[in-house]
Coordinates of C-alpha atoms in Angstrom, one line a residue:
M1 CA -27.8 40.5 5.0
S2 CA -29.3 38.4 1.4
K3 CA -26.7 40.0 -0.7
D4 CA -23.6 38.9 2.2
L5 CA -25.2 35.1 2.0
N6 CA -25.7 35.5 -2.4
A7 CA -21.6 36.5 -2.3
L8 CA -20.5 33.6 -0.2
L9 CA -22.9 31.1 -2.0
E10 CA -21.5 32.6 -5.1
R11 CA -17.7 32.1 -3.3
R12 CA -17.9 28.5 -2.7
H13 CA -19.7 27.7 -6.1
E14 CA -16.6 29.0 -7.4
L15 CA -14.0 27.4 -4.8
K16 CA -16.1 24.1 -5.9
V17 CA -15.5 24.4 -9.4
Q18 CA -11.5 25.1 -8.6
A19 CA -10.6 22.4 -6.3
G20 CA -12.3 19.6 -8.9
R21 CA -10.0 21.5 -11.7
E22 CA -7.3 20.6 -9.8
R23 CA -8.4 17.6 -8.2
R24 CA -8.9 16.2 -12.2
E25 CA -4.9 18.4 -13.1
F26 CA -3.6 16.3 -9.7
A27 CA -5.4 12.6 -10.6
Q28 CA -3.0 13.1 -14.0
Y29 CA 0.1 13.0 -12.6
F30 CA -0.9 9.8 -10.4
E31 CA -2.5 7.8 -13.2
P32 CA 0.3 5.7 -14.4
L33 CA 1.7 5.0 -10.5
E34 CA -2.4 3.2 -9.8
K35 CA -1.1 0.3 -10.7
P36 CA 1.7 -0.2 -9.6
L37 CA 0.8 1.3 -5.6
S38 CA -2.1 -1.4 -6.4
W39 CA 0.3 -4.1 -6.6
A40 CA 2.1 -2.6 -3.2
D41 CA -1.2 -2.9 -1.6
K42 CA -2.5 -6.2 -2.3
G43 CA 1.8 -7.1 -1.2
V44 CA 1.0 -5.2 2.2
D45 CA -2.7 -7.1 2.5
A46 CA -0.7 -10.0 2.1
Y47 CA 2.0 -9.4 4.3
Q48 CA -0.4 -8.8 7.3
F49 CA -2.5 -11.9 6.1
L50 CA 0.3 -13.9 6.4
K51 CA 2.0 -12.1 9.8
S52 CA -1.7 -12.9 11.2
N53 CA -1.8 -16.9 10.5
P54 CA 1.2 -17.7 11.4
I55 CA -0.1 -21.3 11.8
L56 CA -0.7 -21.1 7.9
W57 CA 3.0 -20.6 6.8
T58 CA 4.0 -22.3 9.3
S59 CA 2.4 -25.8 7.6
A60 CA 2.8 -24.8 4.3
F61 CA 7.0 -25.3 5.5
A62 CA 6.1 -28.3 6.9
A63 CA 5.1 -29.2 4.4
L64 CA 7.8 -28.5 1.8
A65 CA 9.9 -29.6 4.2
H66 CA 8.3 -33.2 4.5
Y67 CA 8.3 -33.7 0.4
K68 CA 10.9 -31.4 -1.0
P69 CA 14.0 -31.2 2.3
K70 CA 16.6 -29.9 -0.2
L71 CA 14.1 -26.9 -1.4
A72 CA 13.3 -26.4 2.2
S73 CA 17.0 -26.0 3.1
K74 CA 17.6 -23.7 0.9
I75 CA 14.7 -21.4 1.3
L76 CA 15.3 -21.8 5.3
A77 CA 19.0 -20.8 4.6
V78 CA 18.1 -17.7 2.1
G79 CA 15.8 -16.8 5.0
W80 CA 17.5 -16.7 7.5
G81 CA 20.4 -14.7 6.1
A82 CA 17.8 -11.7 4.5
L83 CA 16.2 -11.9 8.5
K84 CA 20.0 -10.9 9.4
V85 CA 20.3 -8.8 6.9
V86 CA 16.9 -7.1 7.8
K87 CA 18.1 -7.0 11.8
G88 CA 21.4 -5.6 10.8
A89 CA 19.5 -2.7 8.8
K90 CA 16.9 -2.0 11.8
N91 CA 19.9 -1.5 14.0
L92 CA 21.6 1.2 11.7
I93 CA 18.2 3.5 11.4

């Protein structure tokens, strides 16, 4: 019994060493992608924040429309067009 247990413990140790080596090798390939993925993650977080706080972006747009109506009009037109494109793309998928 002790012999089997020692063999299992030795095998477990070998597998841990192998797993650590494979993780390090795998991490090498993804190191250049770490920064862009971090920015993408921040963008997703910002989108979720704005999605969960509509009063914030509505107030910001109202302030923009009050102080810069031409710019707000252009932004509204571009946003409306982008929304139509996204909805059209969703229908295709």
